[in-house]
Amino acid sequence: MLCCRLKTIPVNGKGHCSLQKLREQAATLKKYHPDWSFNKIGKKIGCRHSFVSRWVRRDQACEPLHDQSRSGRPPKADAAAQEHIVMAAQLPECRTAADVAAKLQQDQHLSFSVTTVKRVLRQHGLQHLSPVARPMLTDSHKLARVKFAKAVLRRDKTSKRRWLNTDSKIFHLHKMGRPLRRWCSPGARGTVPRPKHSIAAHVYMGICYWGVTKLMFVTGTHKQVSKFVNPKSKRLYAGVGSSEYSEVLSQMFVPEGNRLFQQAGQWADKWQLQQDNAKPHKTATNMAYIAENVPGGHFLTWPACSPDMSPIENMWAWMEGKLHKEYQPKNVEELKDSLEQIRQSIPASMLHNMFDGFQARMQRVVDLDGEYINM
């Protein structure tokens, strides 16, 4: 019989069942057991007899068992008012929902609560976010950025495939950004533990169209002290100095660059090295080493304050997100191992998209007259 196949699912307790399913169960049991009372059916499915009576009678009257649409109170903000709210929120002087409500009251004589303003803005996909802090660009910075971008655009589109883009990044064992917001009552806000000094790994890496170099951990990594002495202060370098970067070039970037382009079978005798303008990178000794050992020499001088123009910054962001999402390292050694696993999982399609899209990135810089780009 059908009643033996129906499970009793209580409304309150460990079990949970949607109201729609309970309604269907009540109507079905009454059809197969017309002699059962509403009270018996209610005990069978864990509902009150009044609930069973209502929906069984509705089913017998051939009425639908789902809820009918309800009119409710009409929205206070119609389409025109919502447009005014969204436009006011984009004004520089309106930083909060209260500012938006006050602006509408003053200029449009529209009275809306702060709650209504927030609801409308969320419905239109807006979020209350802080602007991203970036280095200030002077006119000379913008001119240098445009000059660099135009020089790249004058080259052949495939020339970016013989370019090894290098940089360094500090990865923290614990996520140091602001905790993600969530909706909760004030008493259930909770806390997020954060160390005063997070364990970190300072690593150099290079990427090109054909692959990724190995990782090289340098000074700045937890418990890794520089072995080079600053000749001026007579003390060990606190960060990466020119001598240590010389080792990065000779032990990693140049051998790895030769390996990647030789394996690709292209540009092995013409590949170029790109680096930023950090002082240890630009010393005469290091630049002479690059000119002598890198087949294509040094790439164009990278403009200052321009991390947004470099594809490797997108790679760092991807690796950092993957680290905190899929790995839980407990110490610096596990952090290094996690970064190595992430490096090996970098898809070739991502590298191809980054370097094939570099032309569009440079065109964006020119179109914006050297302003920052969001890519």
mmCIF file with all atom_site columns, C-alpha atoms in Angstrom, residues 157-329:
data_model
loop_
_atom_site.group_PDB
_atom_site.id
_atom_site.type_symbol
_atom_site.label_atom_id
_atom_site.label_alt_id
_atom_site.label_comp_id
_atom_site.label_asym_id
_atom_site.label_entity_id
_atom_site.label_seq_id
_atom_site.pdbx_PDB_ins_code
_atom_site.Cartn_x
_atom_site.Cartn_y
_atom_site.Cartn_z
_atom_site.occupancy
_atom_site.B_iso_or_equiv
_atom_site.pdbx_formal_charge
_atom_site.auth_seq_id
_atom_site.auth_comp_id
_atom_site.auth_asym_id
_atom_site.auth_atom_id
_atom_site.pdbx_PDB_model_num
ATOM 1   C CA . LYS A 1 157 ? 52.017 41.155 -31.821 1.00 0.00 ? 157 LYS A CA 1
ATOM 2   C CA . THR A 1 158 ? 53.941 37.908 -31.365 1.00 0.00 ? 158 THR A CA 1
ATOM 3   C CA . SER A 1 159 ? 56.982 39.667 -29.850 1.00 0.00 ? 159 SER A CA 1
ATOM 4   C CA . LYS A 1 160 ? 55.450 39.269 -26.368 1.00 0.00 ? 160 LYS A CA 1
ATOM 5   C CA . ARG A 1 161 ? 55.930 35.524 -26.733 1.00 0.00 ? 161 ARG A CA 1
ATOM 6   C CA . ARG A 1 162 ? 59.704 35.957 -26.382 1.00 0.00 ? 162 ARG A CA 1
ATOM 7   C CA . TRP A 1 163 ? 59.429 37.926 -23.151 1.00 0.00 ? 163 TRP A CA 1
ATOM 8   C CA . LEU A 1 164 ? 60.089 36.503 -19.667 1.00 0.00 ? 164 LEU A CA 1
ATOM 9   C CA . ASN A 1 165 ? 58.091 38.548 -17.157 1.00 0.00 ? 165 ASN A CA 1
ATOM 10  C CA . THR A 1 166 ? 59.685 38.390 -13.672 1.00 0.00 ? 166 THR A CA 1
ATOM 11  C CA . ASP A 1 167 ? 58.750 39.693 -10.249 1.00 0.00 ? 167 ASP A CA 1
ATOM 12  C CA . SER A 1 168 ? 58.722 38.850 -6.542  1.00 0.00 ? 168 SER A CA 1
ATOM 13  C CA . LYS A 1 169 ? 55.857 38.391 -4.124  1.00 0.00 ? 169 LYS A CA 1
ATOM 14  C CA . ILE A 1 170 ? 55.440 37.956 -0.362  1.00 0.00 ? 170 ILE A CA 1
ATOM 15  C CA . PHE A 1 171 ? 52.894 35.264 0.507   1.00 0.00 ? 171 PHE A CA 1
ATOM 16  C CA . HIS A 1 172 ? 51.565 35.179 4.074   1.00 0.00 ? 172 HIS A CA 1
ATOM 17  C CA . LEU A 1 173 ? 50.673 32.030 5.955   1.00 0.00 ? 173 LEU A CA 1
ATOM 18  C CA . HIS A 1 174 ? 47.529 33.729 7.262   1.00 0.00 ? 174 HIS A CA 1
ATOM 19  C CA . LYS A 1 175 ? 45.211 35.842 5.167   1.00 0.00 ? 175 LYS A CA 1
ATOM 20  C CA . MET A 1 176 ? 45.989 39.412 6.190   1.00 0.00 ? 176 MET A CA 1
ATOM 21  C CA . GLY A 1 177 ? 43.168 41.260 4.421   1.00 0.00 ? 177 GLY A CA 1
ATOM 22  C CA . ARG A 1 178 ? 39.970 42.454 6.034   1.00 0.00 ? 178 ARG A CA 1
ATOM 23  C CA . PRO A 1 179 ? 37.567 39.628 7.029   1.00 0.00 ? 179 PRO A CA 1
ATOM 24  C CA . LEU A 1 180 ? 34.637 39.082 4.693   1.00 0.00 ? 180 LEU A CA 1
ATOM 25  C CA . ARG A 1 181 ? 31.385 40.670 5.798   1.00 0.00 ? 181 ARG A CA 1
ATOM 26  C CA . ARG A 1 182 ? 28.315 38.564 6.490   1.00 0.00 ? 182 ARG A CA 1
ATOM 27  C CA . TRP A 1 183 ? 24.775 39.199 7.660   1.00 0.00 ? 183 TRP A CA 1
ATOM 28  C CA . CYS A 1 184 ? 24.273 38.341 11.341  1.00 0.00 ? 184 CYS A CA 1
ATOM 29  C CA . SER A 1 185 ? 22.834 39.690 14.552  1.00 0.00 ? 185 SER A CA 1
ATOM 30  C CA . PRO A 1 186 ? 25.129 41.913 16.653  1.00 0.00 ? 186 PRO A CA 1
ATOM 31  C CA . GLY A 1 187 ? 25.455 39.225 19.311  1.00 0.00 ? 187 GLY A CA 1
ATOM 32  C CA . ALA A 1 188 ? 26.505 36.579 16.765  1.00 0.00 ? 188 ALA A CA 1
ATOM 33  C CA . ARG A 1 189 ? 29.124 38.678 15.034  1.00 0.00 ? 189 ARG A CA 1
ATOM 34  C CA . GLY A 1 190 ? 31.985 36.452 16.191  1.00 0.00 ? 190 GLY A CA 1
ATOM 35  C CA . THR A 1 191 ? 35.718 37.091 15.961  1.00 0.00 ? 191 THR A CA 1
ATOM 36  C CA . VAL A 1 192 ? 38.525 36.269 13.526  1.00 0.00 ? 192 VAL A CA 1
ATOM 37  C CA . PRO A 1 193 ? 41.957 35.452 14.980  1.00 0.00 ? 193 PRO A CA 1
ATOM 38  C CA . ARG A 1 194 ? 44.794 37.379 13.376  1.00 0.00 ? 194 ARG A CA 1
ATOM 39  C CA . PRO A 1 195 ? 48.489 37.100 14.228  1.00 0.00 ? 195 PRO A CA 1
ATOM 40  C CA . LYS A 1 196 ? 50.476 40.226 14.969  1.00 0.00 ? 196 LYS A CA 1
ATOM 41  C CA . HIS A 1 197 ? 53.287 39.076 12.671  1.00 0.00 ? 197 HIS A CA 1
ATOM 42  C CA . SER A 1 198 ? 52.284 36.504 10.073  1.00 0.00 ? 198 SER A CA 1
ATOM 43  C CA . ILE A 1 199 ? 54.780 33.959 8.777   1.00 0.00 ? 199 ILE A CA 1
ATOM 44  C CA . ALA A 1 200 ? 55.665 34.852 5.203   1.00 0.00 ? 200 ALA A CA 1
ATOM 45  C CA . ALA A 1 201 ? 57.543 33.520 2.175   1.00 0.00 ? 201 ALA A CA 1
ATOM 46  C CA . HIS A 1 202 ? 59.276 35.944 -0.210  1.00 0.00 ? 202 HIS A CA 1
ATOM 47  C CA . VAL A 1 203 ? 59.594 34.320 -3.615  1.00 0.00 ? 203 VAL A CA 1
ATOM 48  C CA . TYR A 1 204 ? 60.836 35.209 -7.104  1.00 0.00 ? 204 TYR A CA 1
ATOM 49  C CA . MET A 1 205 ? 59.223 33.714 -10.198 1.00 0.00 ? 205 MET A CA 1
ATOM 50  C CA . GLY A 1 206 ? 59.021 34.350 -13.913 1.00 0.00 ? 206 GLY A CA 1
ATOM 51  C CA . ILE A 1 207 ? 56.312 33.608 -16.473 1.00 0.00 ? 207 ILE A CA 1
ATOM 52  C CA . CYS A 1 208 ? 56.279 33.556 -20.242 1.00 0.00 ? 208 CYS A CA 1
ATOM 53  C CA . TYR A 1 209 ? 53.975 32.367 -22.998 1.00 0.00 ? 209 TYR A CA 1
ATOM 54  C CA . TRP A 1 210 ? 55.601 28.942 -22.919 1.00 0.00 ? 210 TRP A CA 1
ATOM 55  C CA . GLY A 1 211 ? 55.652 28.187 -19.196 1.00 0.00 ? 211 GLY A CA 1
ATOM 56  C CA . VAL A 1 212 ? 56.677 29.149 -15.675 1.00 0.00 ? 212 VAL A CA 1
ATOM 57  C CA . THR A 1 213 ? 60.095 29.220 -14.018 1.00 0.00 ? 213 THR A CA 1
ATOM 58  C CA . LYS A 1 214 ? 60.793 27.465 -10.747 1.00 0.00 ? 214 LYS A CA 1
ATOM 59  C CA . LEU A 1 215 ? 60.371 29.330 -7.467  1.00 0.00 ? 215 LEU A CA 1
ATOM 60  C CA . MET A 1 216 ? 63.301 30.844 -5.585  1.00 0.00 ? 216 MET A CA 1
ATOM 61  C CA . PHE A 1 217 ? 62.783 31.864 -1.957  1.00 0.00 ? 217 PHE A CA 1
ATOM 62  C CA . VAL A 1 218 ? 64.867 34.820 -0.826  1.00 0.00 ? 218 VAL A CA 1
ATOM 63  C CA . THR A 1 219 ? 65.422 37.095 2.157   1.00 0.00 ? 219 THR A CA 1
ATOM 64  C CA . GLY A 1 220 ? 62.096 38.052 3.653   1.00 0.00 ? 220 GLY A CA 1
ATOM 65  C CA . THR A 1 221 ? 61.052 34.431 4.014   1.00 0.00 ? 221 THR A CA 1
ATOM 66  C CA . HIS A 1 222 ? 60.496 33.328 7.617   1.00 0.00 ? 222 HIS A CA 1
ATOM 67  C CA . LYS A 1 223 ? 63.848 32.583 9.331   1.00 0.00 ? 223 LYS A CA 1
ATOM 68  C CA . GLN A 1 224 ? 65.796 33.155 6.098   1.00 0.00 ? 224 GLN A CA 1
ATOM 69  C CA . VAL A 1 225 ? 68.466 35.790 6.739   1.00 0.00 ? 225 VAL A CA 1
ATOM 70  C CA . SER A 1 226 ? 70.555 37.454 4.064   1.00 0.00 ? 226 SER A CA 1
ATOM 71  C CA . LYS A 1 227 ? 74.165 36.334 3.821   1.00 0.00 ? 227 LYS A CA 1
ATOM 72  C CA . PHE A 1 228 ? 75.265 39.596 2.248   1.00 0.00 ? 228 PHE A CA 1
ATOM 73  C CA . VAL A 1 229 ? 76.525 42.629 4.184   1.00 0.00 ? 229 VAL A CA 1
ATOM 74  C CA . ASN A 1 230 ? 75.534 46.162 3.310   1.00 0.00 ? 230 ASN A CA 1
ATOM 75  C CA . PRO A 1 231 ? 78.850 47.965 2.708   1.00 0.00 ? 231 PRO A CA 1
ATOM 76  C CA . LYS A 1 232 ? 77.469 51.256 4.035   1.00 0.00 ? 232 LYS A CA 1
ATOM 77  C CA . SER A 1 233 ? 75.879 50.114 7.291   1.00 0.00 ? 233 SER A CA 1
ATOM 78  C CA . LYS A 1 234 ? 78.182 47.084 7.769   1.00 0.00 ? 234 LYS A CA 1
ATOM 79  C CA . ARG A 1 235 ? 75.096 45.035 8.614   1.00 0.00 ? 235 ARG A CA 1
ATOM 80  C CA . LEU A 1 236 ? 73.268 42.204 6.893   1.00 0.00 ? 236 LEU A CA 1
ATOM 81  C CA . TYR A 1 237 ? 70.685 43.302 4.356   1.00 0.00 ? 237 TYR A CA 1
ATOM 82  C CA . ALA A 1 238 ? 67.155 43.319 5.770   1.00 0.00 ? 238 ALA A CA 1
ATOM 83  C CA . GLY A 1 239 ? 65.755 42.590 2.309   1.00 0.00 ? 239 GLY A CA 1
ATOM 84  C CA . VAL A 1 240 ? 66.972 41.521 -1.109  1.00 0.00 ? 240 VAL A CA 1
ATOM 85  C CA . GLY A 1 241 ? 70.111 43.409 -2.092  1.00 0.00 ? 241 GLY A CA 1
ATOM 86  C CA . SER A 1 242 ? 71.884 43.627 -5.428  1.00 0.00 ? 242 SER A CA 1
ATOM 87  C CA . SER A 1 243 ? 74.229 40.723 -4.570  1.00 0.00 ? 243 SER A CA 1
ATOM 88  C CA . GLU A 1 244 ? 71.372 38.402 -3.707  1.00 0.00 ? 244 GLU A CA 1
ATOM 89  C CA . TYR A 1 245 ? 69.494 39.419 -6.833  1.00 0.00 ? 245 TYR A CA 1
ATOM 90  C CA . SER A 1 246 ? 72.612 38.568 -8.834  1.00 0.00 ? 246 SER A CA 1
ATOM 91  C CA . GLU A 1 247 ? 72.215 35.024 -7.530  1.00 0.00 ? 247 GLU A CA 1
ATOM 92  C CA . VAL A 1 248 ? 68.549 35.043 -8.529  1.00 0.00 ? 248 VAL A CA 1
ATOM 93  C CA . LEU A 1 249 ? 69.577 36.001 -12.072 1.00 0.00 ? 249 LEU A CA 1
ATOM 94  C CA . SER A 1 250 ? 72.437 33.511 -12.397 1.00 0.00 ? 250 SER A CA 1
ATOM 95  C CA . GLN A 1 251 ? 70.816 30.567 -10.593 1.00 0.00 ? 251 GLN A CA 1
ATOM 96  C CA . MET A 1 252 ? 67.205 30.900 -11.672 1.00 0.00 ? 252 MET A CA 1
ATOM 97  C CA . PHE A 1 253 ? 66.037 33.485 -14.207 1.00 0.00 ? 253 PHE A CA 1
ATOM 98  C CA . VAL A 1 254 ? 68.682 32.993 -16.894 1.00 0.00 ? 254 VAL A CA 1
ATOM 99  C CA . PRO A 1 255 ? 68.888 29.160 -16.730 1.00 0.00 ? 255 PRO A CA 1
ATOM 100 C CA . GLU A 1 256 ? 65.116 28.827 -16.490 1.00 0.00 ? 256 GLU A CA 1
ATOM 101 C CA . GLY A 1 257 ? 64.576 31.279 -19.346 1.00 0.00 ? 257 GLY A CA 1
ATOM 102 C CA . ASN A 1 258 ? 66.929 29.297 -21.567 1.00 0.00 ? 258 ASN A CA 1
ATOM 103 C CA . ARG A 1 259 ? 65.148 26.063 -20.606 1.00 0.00 ? 259 ARG A CA 1
ATOM 104 C CA . LEU A 1 260 ? 61.633 27.346 -21.306 1.00 0.00 ? 260 LEU A CA 1
ATOM 105 C CA . PHE A 1 261 ? 62.398 28.861 -24.701 1.00 0.00 ? 261 PHE A CA 1
ATOM 106 C CA . GLN A 1 262 ? 64.546 25.917 -25.795 1.00 0.00 ? 262 GLN A CA 1
ATOM 107 C CA . GLN A 1 263 ? 61.760 23.495 -24.888 1.00 0.00 ? 263 GLN A CA 1
ATOM 108 C CA . ALA A 1 264 ? 59.317 25.645 -26.847 1.00 0.00 ? 264 ALA A CA 1
ATOM 109 C CA . GLY A 1 265 ? 61.622 25.558 -29.857 1.00 0.00 ? 265 GLY A CA 1
ATOM 110 C CA . GLN A 1 266 ? 61.098 29.271 -30.466 1.00 0.00 ? 266 GLN A CA 1
ATOM 111 C CA . TRP A 1 267 ? 62.938 32.471 -29.578 1.00 0.00 ? 267 TRP A CA 1
ATOM 112 C CA . ALA A 1 268 ? 65.713 30.523 -27.836 1.00 0.00 ? 268 ALA A CA 1
ATOM 113 C CA . ASP A 1 269 ? 68.273 32.967 -29.223 1.00 0.00 ? 269 ASP A CA 1
ATOM 114 C CA . LYS A 1 270 ? 66.114 36.113 -28.884 1.00 0.00 ? 270 LYS A CA 1
ATOM 115 C CA . TRP A 1 271 ? 64.190 35.942 -25.624 1.00 0.00 ? 271 TRP A CA 1
ATOM 116 C CA . GLN A 1 272 ? 64.191 39.015 -23.379 1.00 0.00 ? 272 GLN A CA 1
ATOM 117 C CA . LEU A 1 273 ? 64.058 39.515 -19.616 1.00 0.00 ? 273 LEU A CA 1
ATOM 118 C CA . GLN A 1 274 ? 61.617 41.964 -18.040 1.00 0.00 ? 274 GLN A CA 1
ATOM 119 C CA . GLN A 1 275 ? 62.042 43.217 -14.465 1.00 0.00 ? 275 GLN A CA 1
ATOM 120 C CA . ASP A 1 276 ? 60.754 46.140 -12.452 1.00 0.00 ? 276 ASP A CA 1
ATOM 121 C CA . ASN A 1 277 ? 62.775 49.201 -11.461 1.00 0.00 ? 277 ASN A CA 1
ATOM 122 C CA . ALA A 1 278 ? 63.747 48.156 -7.935  1.00 0.00 ? 278 ALA A CA 1
ATOM 123 C CA . LYS A 1 279 ? 67.233 49.450 -7.085  1.00 0.00 ? 279 LYS A CA 1
ATOM 124 C CA . PRO A 1 280 ? 68.805 45.992 -6.606  1.00 0.00 ? 280 PRO A CA 1
ATOM 125 C CA . HIS A 1 281 ? 67.582 45.030 -10.088 1.00 0.00 ? 281 HIS A CA 1
ATOM 126 C CA . LYS A 1 282 ? 69.015 48.059 -11.870 1.00 0.00 ? 282 LYS A CA 1
ATOM 127 C CA . THR A 1 283 ? 72.599 48.085 -10.607 1.00 0.00 ? 283 THR A CA 1
ATOM 128 C CA . ALA A 1 284 ? 75.332 48.285 -13.240 1.00 0.00 ? 284 ALA A CA 1
ATOM 129 C CA . THR A 1 285 ? 76.577 44.795 -12.374 1.00 0.00 ? 285 THR A CA 1
ATOM 130 C CA . ASN A 1 286 ? 73.183 43.171 -12.806 1.00 0.00 ? 286 ASN A CA 1
ATOM 131 C CA . MET A 1 287 ? 72.344 45.060 -15.986 1.00 0.00 ? 287 MET A CA 1
ATOM 132 C CA . ALA A 1 288 ? 75.713 44.076 -17.477 1.00 0.00 ? 288 ALA A CA 1
ATOM 133 C CA . TYR A 1 289 ? 75.040 40.434 -16.560 1.00 0.00 ? 289 TYR A CA 1
ATOM 134 C CA . ILE A 1 290 ? 71.654 40.566 -18.294 1.00 0.00 ? 290 ILE A CA 1
ATOM 135 C CA . ALA A 1 291 ? 73.144 42.123 -21.420 1.00 0.00 ? 291 ALA A CA 1
ATOM 136 C CA . GLU A 1 292 ? 75.819 39.422 -21.557 1.00 0.00 ? 292 GLU A CA 1
ATOM 137 C CA . ASN A 1 293 ? 73.787 36.323 -20.676 1.00 0.00 ? 293 ASN A CA 1
ATOM 138 C CA . VAL A 1 294 ? 70.238 36.989 -21.905 1.00 0.00 ? 294 VAL A CA 1
ATOM 139 C CA . PRO A 1 295 ? 70.107 36.507 -25.716 1.00 0.00 ? 295 PRO A CA 1
ATOM 140 C CA . GLY A 1 296 ? 67.691 39.376 -26.345 1.00 0.00 ? 296 GLY A CA 1
ATOM 141 C CA . GLY A 1 297 ? 68.926 41.548 -23.495 1.00 0.00 ? 297 GLY A CA 1
ATOM 142 C CA . HIS A 1 298 ? 66.671 43.587 -21.244 1.00 0.00 ? 298 HIS A CA 1
ATOM 143 C CA . PHE A 1 299 ? 63.110 44.402 -22.205 1.00 0.00 ? 299 PHE A CA 1
ATOM 144 C CA . LEU A 1 300 ? 61.988 48.021 -22.452 1.00 0.00 ? 300 LEU A CA 1
ATOM 145 C CA . THR A 1 301 ? 62.461 50.031 -19.255 1.00 0.00 ? 301 THR A CA 1
ATOM 146 C CA . TRP A 1 302 ? 59.370 49.395 -17.189 1.00 0.00 ? 302 TRP A CA 1
ATOM 147 C CA . PRO A 1 303 ? 57.530 52.595 -16.136 1.00 0.00 ? 303 PRO A CA 1
ATOM 148 C CA . ALA A 1 304 ? 57.349 53.393 -12.422 1.00 0.00 ? 304 ALA A CA 1
ATOM 149 C CA . CYS A 1 305 ? 54.162 52.826 -10.389 1.00 0.00 ? 305 CYS A CA 1
ATOM 150 C CA . SER A 1 306 ? 52.739 50.474 -13.021 1.00 0.00 ? 306 SER A CA 1
ATOM 151 C CA . PRO A 1 307 ? 51.905 47.074 -11.520 1.00 0.00 ? 307 PRO A CA 1
ATOM 152 C CA . ASP A 1 308 ? 48.573 47.122 -13.372 1.00 0.00 ? 308 ASP A CA 1
ATOM 153 C CA . MET A 1 309 ? 50.431 46.814 -16.684 1.00 0.00 ? 309 MET A CA 1
ATOM 154 C CA . SER A 1 310 ? 52.260 43.611 -15.746 1.00 0.00 ? 310 SER A CA 1
ATOM 155 C CA . PRO A 1 311 ? 50.630 40.209 -16.447 1.00 0.00 ? 311 PRO A CA 1
ATOM 156 C CA . ILE A 1 312 ? 52.464 38.551 -13.554 1.00 0.00 ? 312 ILE A CA 1
ATOM 157 C CA . GLU A 1 313 ? 50.443 40.637 -11.072 1.00 0.00 ? 313 GLU A CA 1
ATOM 158 C CA . ASN A 1 314 ? 47.339 38.774 -12.255 1.00 0.00 ? 314 ASN A CA 1
ATOM 159 C CA . MET A 1 315 ? 49.217 35.510 -11.729 1.00 0.00 ? 315 MET A CA 1
ATOM 160 C CA . TRP A 1 316 ? 50.172 36.497 -8.166  1.00 0.00 ? 316 TRP A CA 1
ATOM 161 C CA . ALA A 1 317 ? 46.536 37.292 -7.378  1.00 0.00 ? 317 ALA A CA 1
ATOM 162 C CA . TRP A 1 318 ? 45.396 33.934 -8.779  1.00 0.00 ? 318 TRP A CA 1
ATOM 163 C CA . MET A 1 319 ? 48.022 32.026 -6.786  1.00 0.00 ? 319 MET A CA 1
ATOM 164 C CA . GLU A 1 320 ? 47.201 33.857 -3.555  1.00 0.00 ? 320 GLU A CA 1
ATOM 165 C CA . GLY A 1 321 ? 43.493 33.172 -3.935  1.00 0.00 ? 321 GLY A CA 1
ATOM 166 C CA . LYS A 1 322 ? 44.152 29.493 -4.624  1.00 0.00 ? 322 LYS A CA 1
ATOM 167 C CA . LEU A 1 323 ? 46.515 29.277 -1.629  1.00 0.00 ? 323 LEU A CA 1
ATOM 168 C CA . HIS A 1 324 ? 43.970 30.507 0.912   1.00 0.00 ? 324 HIS A CA 1
ATOM 169 C CA . LYS A 1 325 ? 41.044 28.687 -0.685  1.00 0.00 ? 325 LYS A CA 1
ATOM 170 C CA . GLU A 1 326 ? 42.428 25.200 -1.270  1.00 0.00 ? 326 GLU A CA 1
ATOM 171 C CA . TYR A 1 327 ? 45.439 24.895 1.041   1.00 0.00 ? 327 TYR A CA 1
ATOM 172 C CA . GLN A 1 328 ? 45.858 25.218 4.801   1.00 0.00 ? 328 GLN A CA 1
ATOM 173 C CA . PRO A 1 329 ? 49.620 25.352 5.457   1.00 0.00 ? 329 PRO A CA 1
#
